[in-house]
PDB file of C-alpha atoms and ligand atoms in Angstrom:
ATOM      1  CA  MET A 634     113.295 141.232-214.402  1.00 38.00           C
ATOM      2  CA  PHE A 635     112.615 139.528-217.700  1.00 43.00           C
ATOM      3  CA  ARG A 636     112.738 136.134-216.083  1.00 44.00           C
ATOM      4  CA  LYS A 637     110.516 137.308-213.260  1.00 42.00           C
ATOM      5  CA  THR A 638     107.905 138.494-215.730  1.00 43.00           C
ATOM      6  CA  VAL A 639     108.065 135.237-217.664  1.00 46.00           C
ATOM      7  CA  LEU A 640     107.844 133.180-214.510  1.00 46.00           C
ATOM      8  CA  LYS A 641     104.928 135.236-213.333  1.00 43.00           C
ATOM      9  CA  GLY A 642     103.337 134.822-216.735  1.00 41.00           C
ATOM     10  CA  LEU A 643     103.880 131.104-216.671  1.00 45.00           C
ATOM     11  CA  ALA A 644     102.534 130.878-213.159  1.00 40.00           C
ATOM     12  CA  LEU A 645      99.366 132.605-214.270  1.00 40.00           C
ATOM     13  CA  VAL A 646      98.872 130.245-217.155  1.00 41.00           C
ATOM     14  CA  SER A 647      96.822 127.856-215.113  1.00 35.00           C
ATOM     15  CA  MET A 648      95.953 124.250-215.674  1.00 34.00           C
ATOM     16  CA  VAL A 649      98.759 123.551-218.147  1.00 35.00           C
ATOM     17  CA  GLY A 650      99.379 119.864-218.073  1.00 32.00           C
ATOM     18  CA  LEU A 651      96.182 118.998-216.274  1.00 30.00           C
ATOM     19  CA  LEU A 652      94.393 117.663-219.276  1.00 30.00           C
ATOM     20  CA  SER A 653      95.474 114.163-220.064  1.00 29.00           C
ATOM     21  CA  GLY A 654      95.533 112.004-223.128  1.00 28.00           C
ATOM     22  CA  CYS A 655      95.642 112.838-226.767  1.00 30.00           C
ATOM     23  CA  ALA A 656      92.575 114.711-227.935  1.00 30.00           C
ATOM     24  CA  THR A 657      92.607 113.177-231.389  1.00 34.00           C
ATOM     25  CA  SER A 658      92.477 109.622-230.101  1.00 35.00           C
ATOM     26  CA  ASN A 659      89.897 110.563-227.467  1.00 37.00           C
ATOM     27  CA  ALA A 660      87.661 112.102-230.099  1.00 39.00           C
ATOM     28  CA  SER A 661      87.896 109.158-232.457  1.00 41.00           C
ATOM     29  CA  SER A 662      87.302 106.547-229.786  1.00 43.00           C
ATOM     30  CA  LYS A 663      84.333 108.495-228.529  1.00 45.00           C
ATOM     31  CA  SER A 664      82.732 108.809-231.932  1.00 46.00           C
ATOM     32  CA  SER A 665      83.241 105.134-232.759  1.00 49.00           C
ATOM     33  CA  SER A 666      81.611 104.043-229.529  1.00 53.00           C
ATOM     34  CA  SER A 667      78.535 106.172-230.159  1.00 60.00           C
ATOM     35  CA  SER A 668      76.117 105.652-233.023  1.00 70.00           C
ATOM     36  CA  SER A 669      77.580 104.789-236.389  1.00 78.00           C
ATOM     37  CA  GLN A 670      75.477 107.526-237.925  1.00 80.00           C
ATOM     38  CA  LYS A 671      77.376 110.106-235.917  1.00 79.00           C
ATOM     39  CA  THR A 672      80.683 108.536-236.958  1.00 82.00           C
ATOM     40  CA  THR A 673      79.704 108.778-240.607  1.00 88.00           C
ATOM     41  CA  LYS A 674      78.698 112.398-240.200  1.00 88.00           C
ATOM     42  CA  THR A 675      81.992 113.253-238.472  1.00 88.00           C
ATOM     43  CA  GLU A 676      83.925 111.406-241.149  1.00 89.00           C
ATOM     44  CA  THR A 677      82.040 113.158-243.959  1.00 91.00           C
ATOM     45  CA  LYS A 678      82.792 116.509-242.357  1.00 91.00           C
ATOM     46  CA  ARG A 679      86.445 115.553-242.030  1.00 93.00           C
ATOM     47  CA  GLN A 680      86.661 114.430-245.653  1.00 94.00           C
ATOM     48  CA  LYS A 681      85.089 117.710-246.767  1.00 95.00           C
ATOM     49  CA  LEU A 682      87.627 119.683-244.736  1.00 96.00           C
ATOM     50  CA  ILE A 683      90.468 117.624-246.225  1.00 97.00           C
ATOM     51  CA  SER A 684      89.227 118.347-249.744  1.00 96.00           C
ATOM     52  CA  GLU A 685      89.178 122.072-248.975  1.00 97.00           C
ATOM     53  CA  LEU A 686      92.670 122.286-247.434  1.00 98.00           C
ATOM     54  CA  PRO A 687      94.852 125.023-248.945  1.00 98.00           C
ATOM     55  CA  LYS A 688      96.956 123.908-251.904  1.00 96.00           C
ATOM     56  CA  GLY A 689     100.730 123.742-251.652  1.00 96.00           C
ATOM     57  CA  VAL A 690     100.806 123.374-247.861  1.00 98.00           C
ATOM     58  CA  LYS A 691     102.468 120.294-246.384  1.00 98.00           C
ATOM     59  CA  SER A 692     102.433 118.894-242.857  1.00 98.00           C
ATOM     60  CA  THR A 693     106.235 118.905-242.984  1.00 97.00           C
ATOM     61  CA  ASP A 694     106.520 122.648-243.717  1.00 98.00           C
ATOM     62  CA  SER A 695     108.865 124.185-241.166  1.00 96.00           C
ATOM     63  CA  GLU A 696     106.324 126.763-239.960  1.00 97.00           C
ATOM     64  CA  LEU A 697     103.834 124.014-239.131  1.00 98.00           C
ATOM     65  CA  ILE A 698     105.999 122.137-236.640  1.00 97.00           C
ATOM     66  CA  VAL A 699     103.939 120.906-233.703  1.00 97.00           C
ATOM     67  CA  VAL A 700     105.553 121.062-230.282  1.00 96.00           C
ATOM     68  CA  ASN A 701     103.446 120.161-227.275  1.00 93.00           C
ATOM     69  CA  LYS A 702     103.576 117.857-224.277  1.00 90.00           C
ATOM     70  CA  TRP A 703     102.894 114.863-226.535  1.00 94.00           C
ATOM     71  CA  HIS A 704     105.346 115.986-229.221  1.00 95.00           C
ATOM     72  CA  LYS A 705     108.551 117.054-227.524  1.00 95.00           C
ATOM     73  CA  HIS A 706     111.572 118.255-229.425  1.00 95.00           C
ATOM     74  CA  ASN A 707     115.220 118.761-228.652  1.00 95.00           C
ATOM     75  CA  GLU A 708     116.702 122.170-229.426  1.00 96.00           C
ATOM     76  CA  LEU A 709     115.902 123.024-233.045  1.00 96.00           C
ATOM     77  CA  THR A 710     118.305 124.703-235.440  1.00 96.00           C
ATOM     78  CA  PHE A 711     117.242 127.873-237.273  1.00 97.00           C
ATOM     79  CA  SER A 712     118.459 131.379-237.828  1.00 98.00           C
ATOM     80  CA  LYS A 713     117.422 133.916-235.203  1.00 98.00           C
ATOM     81  CA  SER A 714     116.894 137.683-235.210  1.00 98.00           C
ATOM     82  CA  THR A 715     115.338 140.177-232.856  1.00 98.00           C
ATOM     83  CA  VAL A 716     112.194 142.286-233.044  1.00 98.00           C
ATOM     84  CA  ASN A 717     111.947 145.020-230.407  1.00 97.00           C
ATOM     85  CA  GLY A 718     114.728 143.274-228.506  1.00 97.00           C
ATOM     86  CA  ILE A 719     112.935 139.917-228.458  1.00 98.00           C
ATOM     87  CA  THR A 720     114.522 136.938-230.221  1.00 98.00           C
ATOM     88  CA  VAL A 721     112.428 135.115-232.832  1.00 98.00           C
ATOM     89  CA  ARG A 722     113.029 132.912-235.867  1.00 98.00           C
ATOM     90  CA  SER A 723     114.407 135.121-238.661  1.00 98.00           C
ATOM     91  CA  SER A 724     111.708 133.948-241.073  1.00 98.00           C
ATOM     92  CA  ILE A 725     108.952 135.641-239.029  1.00 98.00           C
ATOM     93  CA  VAL A 726     110.611 139.028-238.559  1.00 98.00           C
ATOM     94  CA  LYS A 727     108.701 140.540-241.508  1.00 98.00           C
ATOM     95  CA  PRO A 728     105.194 139.260-240.696  1.00 98.00           C
ATOM     96  CA  LEU A 729     105.646 139.900-236.965  1.00 98.00           C
ATOM     97  CA  THR A 730     106.803 143.467-237.582  1.00 98.00           C
ATOM     98  CA  ALA A 731     103.876 144.015-239.955  1.00 98.00           C
ATOM     99  CA  PHE A 732     101.471 142.624-237.341  1.00 98.00           C
ATOM    100  CA  LEU A 733     102.796 144.963-234.635  1.00 98.00           C
ATOM    101  CA  ASN A 734     102.763 147.918-237.028  1.00 98.00           C
ATOM    102  CA  GLY A 735      99.208 147.072-238.074  1.00 98.00           C
ATOM    103  CA  ALA A 736      98.068 147.126-234.462  1.00 98.00           C
ATOM    104  CA  LYS A 737      99.759 150.465-233.896  1.00 98.00           C
ATOM    105  CA  LYS A 738      98.180 151.938-237.024  1.00 98.00           C
ATOM    106  CA  ALA A 739      94.759 150.762-235.881  1.00 98.00           C
ATOM    107  CA  GLY A 740      95.291 152.694-232.657  1.00 98.00           C
ATOM    108  CA  TYR A 741      96.186 149.705-230.488  1.00 98.00           C
ATOM    109  CA  PRO A 742      99.951 149.638-229.840  1.00 98.00           C
ATOM    110  CA  ALA A 743     101.065 146.172-228.751  1.00 98.00           C
ATOM    111  CA  THR A 744     103.979 144.871-226.700  1.00 98.00           C
ATOM    112  CA  LEU A 745     105.975 141.855-227.819  1.00 98.00           C
ATOM    113  CA  VAL A 746     106.545 140.174-224.463  1.00 96.00           C
ATOM    114  CA  SER A 747     108.239 136.923-225.385  1.00 95.00           C
ATOM    115  CA  GLY A 748     109.429 135.029-228.450  1.00 97.00           C
ATOM    116  CA  TYR A 749     112.036 132.309-228.743  1.00 97.00           C
ATOM    117  CA  ARG A 750     113.036 130.471-225.574  1.00 95.00           C
ATOM    118  CA  SER A 751     115.705 127.773-225.585  1.00 96.00           C
ATOM    119  CA  VAL A 752     115.136 124.294-224.219  1.00 95.00           C
ATOM    120  CA  GLN A 753     117.870 125.074-221.696  1.00 95.00           C
ATOM    121  CA  TYR A 754     115.993 128.158-220.514  1.00 94.00           C
ATOM    122  CA  GLN A 755     112.791 126.155-220.096  1.00 91.00           C
ATOM    123  CA  LYS A 756     114.744 123.640-218.018  1.00 93.00           C
ATOM    124  CA  GLU A 757     115.970 126.451-215.786  1.00 94.00           C
ATOM    125  CA  VAL A 758     112.444 127.815-215.324  1.00 89.00           C
ATOM    126  CA  TRP A 759     111.248 124.285-214.595  1.00 91.00           C
ATOM    127  CA  ASN A 760     113.991 123.546-212.058  1.00 94.00           C
ATOM    128  CA  GLU A 761     113.608 126.937-210.438  1.00 93.00           C
ATOM    129  CA  SER A 762     109.899 126.321-209.969  1.00 92.00           C
ATOM    130  CA  ILE A 763     110.546 122.941-208.299  1.00 95.00           C
ATOM    131  CA  GLU A 764     113.182 124.498-206.034  1.00 95.00           C
ATOM    132  CA  ASN A 765     110.815 127.322-205.091  1.00 94.00           C
ATOM    133  CA  TYR A 766     108.040 124.922-204.151  1.00 94.00           C
ATOM    134  CA  GLU A 767     110.449 122.788-202.142  1.00 96.00           C
ATOM    135  CA  ALA A 768     111.729 125.892-200.362  1.00 96.00           C
ATOM    136  CA  GLN A 769     108.100 126.577-199.431  1.00 95.00           C
ATOM    137  CA  GLY A 770     108.021 123.219-197.684  1.00 96.00           C
ATOM    138  CA  LYS A 771     106.411 121.094-200.399  1.00 96.00           C
ATOM    139  CA  THR A 772     107.583 117.529-200.921  1.00 96.00           C
ATOM    140  CA  GLU A 773     109.458 116.599-204.085  1.00 95.00           C
ATOM    141  CA  LYS A 774     106.311 114.960-205.445  1.00 95.00           C
ATOM    142  CA  GLN A 775     104.089 117.967-204.669  1.00 95.00           C
ATOM    143  CA  ALA A 776     106.651 120.371-206.139  1.00 95.00           C
ATOM    144  CA  LEU A 777     106.712 118.391-209.375  1.00 93.00           C
ATOM    145  CA  LYS A 778     102.928 118.233-209.547  1.00 90.00           C
ATOM    146  CA  LEU A 779     102.548 121.985-209.019  1.00 87.00           C
ATOM    147  CA  THR A 780     105.276 122.765-211.518  1.00 87.00           C
ATOM    148  CA  LYS A 781     103.595 120.568-214.142  1.00 83.00           C
ATOM    149  CA  GLU A 782     100.410 122.554-213.689  1.00 75.00           C
ATOM    150  CA  TYR A 783     101.980 125.923-214.324  1.00 73.00           C
ATOM    151  CA  VAL A 784     105.160 125.521-216.336  1.00 79.00           C
ATOM    152  CA  ALA A 785     105.488 124.095-219.835  1.00 82.00           C
ATOM    153  CA  ILE A 786     107.459 120.881-219.712  1.00 87.00           C
ATOM    154  CA  PRO A 787     111.052 121.211-221.011  1.00 90.00           C
ATOM    155  CA  ARG A 788     111.165 120.337-224.758  1.00 94.00           C
ATOM    156  CA  GLY A 789     107.375 120.682-224.868  1.00 93.00           C
ATOM    157  CA  SER A 790     106.922 124.456-225.222  1.00 92.00           C
ATOM    158  CA  GLU A 791     106.482 125.824-228.698  1.00 92.00           C
ATOM    159  CA  HIS A 792     108.447 128.933-227.745  1.00 95.00           C
ATOM    160  CA  GLN A 793     111.492 126.838-228.658  1.00 96.00           C
ATOM    161  CA  THR A 794     110.365 126.933-232.317  1.00 97.00           C
ATOM    162  CA  GLY A 795     110.941 130.689-232.527  1.00 98.00           C
ATOM    163  CA  LEU A 796     107.545 130.844-234.281  1.00 98.00           C
ATOM    164  CA  ALA A 797     105.550 131.785-231.183  1.00 98.00           C
ATOM    165  CA  ALA A 798     105.053 135.295-229.877  1.00 98.00           C
ATOM    166  CA  ASP A 799     103.356 136.456-226.711  1.00 96.00           C
ATOM    167  CA  ILE A 800     101.795 139.778-227.638  1.00 98.00           C
ATOM    168  CA  MET A 801      99.802 142.035-225.354  1.00 97.00           C
ATOM    169  CA  ASN A 802      97.910 145.238-225.897  1.00 97.00           C
ATOM    170  CA  THR A 803     100.344 147.750-224.411  1.00 97.00           C
ATOM    171  CA  ASN A 804      97.764 149.773-222.457  1.00 97.00           C
ATOM    172  CA  TRP A 805      96.320 146.673-220.870  1.00 95.00           C
ATOM    173  CA  PHE A 806      99.728 145.130-220.180  1.00 96.00           C
ATOM    174  CA  ASP A 807     101.093 148.295-218.569  1.00 96.00           C
ATOM    175  CA  SER A 808      98.013 148.797-216.424  1.00 96.00           C
ATOM    176  CA  HIS A 809      97.995 145.166-215.242  1.00 93.00           C
ATOM    177  CA  ASN A 810     101.461 144.887-213.770  1.00 91.00           C
ATOM    178  CA  SER A 811     102.922 143.269-216.928  1.00 91.00           C
ATOM    179  CA  GLN A 812     100.961 140.093-216.445  1.00 88.00           C
ATOM    180  CA  LEU A 813      99.829 137.606-219.031  1.00 89.00           C
ATOM    181  CA  LEU A 814      96.173 137.027-218.234  1.00 90.00           C
ATOM    182  CA  SER A 815      93.444 135.607-220.427  1.00 92.00           C
ATOM    183  CA  SER A 816      91.124 138.389-219.263  1.00 94.00           C
ATOM    184  CA  SER A 817      93.190 140.745-221.440  1.00 95.00           C
ATOM    185  CA  ASP A 818      90.787 139.731-224.213  1.00 96.00           C
ATOM    186  CA  LYS A 819      88.321 142.180-222.696  1.00 96.00           C
ATOM    187  CA  ALA A 820      90.525 144.978-223.997  1.00 96.00           C
ATOM    188  CA  LYS A 821      89.644 146.202-227.491  1.00 97.00           C
ATOM    189  CA  GLY A 822      93.306 146.245-228.441  1.00 97.00           C
ATOM    190  CA  GLN A 823      93.720 142.561-227.565  1.00 98.00           C
ATOM    191  CA  GLN A 824      90.551 141.779-229.503  1.00 98.00           C
ATOM    192  CA  TRP A 825      92.061 143.566-232.490  1.00 98.00           C
ATOM    193  CA  LEU A 826      95.182 141.374-232.260  1.00 98.00           C
ATOM    194  CA  ILE A 827      93.141 138.160-232.065  1.00 98.00           C
ATOM    195  CA  LYS A 828      90.886 139.175-234.948  1.00 98.00           C
ATOM    196  CA  HIS A 829      93.608 140.402-237.292  1.00 98.00           C
ATOM    197  CA  ALA A 830      96.382 137.884-236.535  1.00 98.00           C
ATOM    198  CA  PRO A 831      95.458 135.734-239.590  1.00 98.00           C
ATOM    199  CA  ASP A 832      95.925 138.753-241.889  1.00 98.00           C
ATOM    200  CA  TYR A 833      99.611 138.516-241.004  1.00 98.00           C
ATOM    201  CA  GLY A 834      99.912 134.709-240.980  1.00 98.00           C
ATOM    202  CA  PHE A 835      99.418 134.216-237.241  1.00 98.00           C
ATOM    203  CA  VAL A 836      96.778 132.368-235.234  1.00 98.00           C
ATOM    204  CA  LEU A 837      95.805 132.502-231.613  1.00 98.00           C
ATOM    205  CA  ARG A 838      97.356 129.164-230.735  1.00 96.00           C
ATOM    206  CA  PHE A 839      95.534 128.188-227.531  1.00 94.00           C
ATOM    207  CA  THR A 840      91.841 128.839-228.032  1.00 95.00           C
ATOM    208  CA  LYS A 841      89.022 128.229-225.573  1.00 95.00           C
ATOM    209  CA  SER A 842      87.553 125.462-227.708  1.00 95.00           C
ATOM    210  CA  GLY A 843      90.917 123.837-228.417  1.00 95.00           C
ATOM    211  CA  THR A 844      92.192 123.043-224.915  1.00 92.00           C
ATOM    212  CA  LYS A 845      91.776 119.260-225.228  1.00 94.00           C
ATOM    213  CA  SER A 846      93.595 119.208-228.521  1.00 95.00           C
ATOM    214  CA  THR A 847      96.466 121.503-227.486  1.00 92.00           C
ATOM    215  CA  GLY A 848      96.808 120.402-223.861  1.00 87.00           C
ATOM    216  CA  ILE A 849      97.055 124.076-222.885  1.00 87.00           C
ATOM    217  CA  ASP A 850      94.455 126.304-221.288  1.00 86.00           C
ATOM    218  CA  TYR A 851      93.128 129.347-223.158  1.00 92.00           C
ATOM    219  CA  GLU A 852      95.766 132.033-223.735  1.00 93.00           C
ATOM    220  CA  SER A 853      94.624 135.328-225.214  1.00 96.00           C
ATOM    221  CA  TRP A 854      98.203 136.468-225.877  1.00 96.00           C
ATOM    222  CA  HIS A 855     100.060 133.538-227.422  1.00 96.00           C
ATOM    223  CA  PHE A 856     100.241 133.852-231.209  1.00 98.00           C
ATOM    224  CA  ARG A 857     101.859 131.391-233.546  1.00 98.00           C
ATOM    225  CA  TYR A 858     103.076 131.957-237.071  1.00 98.00           C
ATOM    226  CA  VAL A 859     101.742 129.370-239.534  1.00 98.00           C
ATOM    227  CA  GLY A 860     101.626 131.376-242.786  1.00 98.00           C
ATOM    228  CA  LYS A 861      98.667 133.256-244.273  1.00 98.00           C
ATOM    229  CA  LYS A 862      97.025 130.352-246.133  1.00 98.00           C
ATOM    230  CA  SER A 863      97.051 128.095-243.097  1.00 98.00           C
ATOM    231  CA  ALA A 864      96.050 130.872-240.696  1.00 98.00           C
ATOM    232  CA  ALA A 865      93.010 131.722-242.838  1.00 98.00           C
ATOM    233  CA  PHE A 866      91.912 128.080-243.049  1.00 98.00           C
ATOM    234  CA  MET A 867      92.480 127.320-239.372  1.00 98.00           C
ATOM    235  CA  THR A 868      90.552 130.419-238.336  1.00 97.00           C
ATOM    236  CA  LYS A 869      87.658 129.825-240.741  1.00 97.00           C
ATOM    237  CA  HIS A 870      87.189 126.268-239.475  1.00 97.00           C
ATOM    238  CA  ASN A 871      88.226 126.888-235.858  1.00 97.00           C
ATOM    239  CA  LEU A 872      91.007 124.295-235.969  1.00 98.00           C
ATOM    240  CA  THR A 873      93.951 123.964-233.623  1.00 98.00           C
ATOM    241  CA  LEU A 874      97.382 123.421-235.162  1.00 98.00           C
ATOM    242  CA  GLU A 875      97.216 119.803-234.008  1.00 98.00           C
ATOM    243  CA  GLN A 876      93.897 119.266-235.819  1.00 97.00           C
ATOM    244  CA  TYR A 877      95.029 121.123-238.924  1.00 98.00           C
ATOM    245  CA  VAL A 878      98.268 119.150-239.261  1.00 98.00           C
ATOM    246  CA  SER A 879      96.340 115.916-238.750  1.00 97.00           C
ATOM    247  CA  LEU A 880      94.126 116.854-241.737  1.00 97.00           C
ATOM    248  CA  LEU A 881      97.169 117.671-243.858  1.00 98.00           C
ATOM    249  CA  LYS A 882      98.686 114.297-242.978  1.00 98.00           C
ATOM    250  CA  ALA A 883      95.458 112.549-243.960  1.00 97.00           C
ATOM    251  CA  ARG A 884      95.511 114.305-247.346  1.00 96.00           C
ATOM    252  CA  GLU A 885      99.136 113.276-247.884  1.00 96.00           C
ATOM    253  CA  ALA A 886      98.430 109.678-246.884  1.00 95.00           C
ATOM    254  CA  ALA A 887      95.482 109.491-249.322  1.00 92.00           C
ATOM    255  CA  LYS A 888      97.691 110.696-252.185  1.00 84.00           C
ATOM    256  CA  LYS A 889     100.226 107.898-251.673  1.00 78.00           C
TER     257      LYS A 889
HETATM  258 ZN1  LIG B 969     103.479 131.955-225.089  1.00 63.16          ZN
END
């Protein structure tokens, strides 16, 4: 049942893997090919952002690990615990519990749908999807293409970090056949989660404006723990984790 829900959820997360190339390099090559004035403006804005980055945060901090289709990781080692029966990294039990309690207090009970998933589990979901497509009469090539569109590539899903949590407004989730759909953001309870996530150190990881940078389509339910300081900064400046970590790296490189 759990797997079925996850698979269904993954299947509904459309377009994953369709966007190609690295957004950072695309953006920089684009700006350098246009007018130099624009490049200077972009660079000035970037330098200003770097100067305003929160103090004491480093790109190498464990909660800022970037896992995506361009940055794949083998199984990571960390201590695990459960929240409402869902496995997560032990270090986020407190903030995640506070987040869920906060939603409940505000009158919007939320369901923790998914947390940590092992690389092995992702492989199984991946293989199962290919097998299903092949059973439907698709060729090996077609099955792979379709799977790439809807399932996060093994070693490339940040659920393996234990820092990601799929959270849905319970009313909406229960009345929509336990599906993960971006239209859940029409529900006030989901809006509450998105708005208040930074208060608990979480960000909505796959925003509408960040799809090129993350390589993942908009997801109104996928939250990622990054810590309060980083969550506040990322939200204020509408930065994806990829963009934020790139700024942190630039600050560290300038200090050397
Ligand atoms: Zn997720």
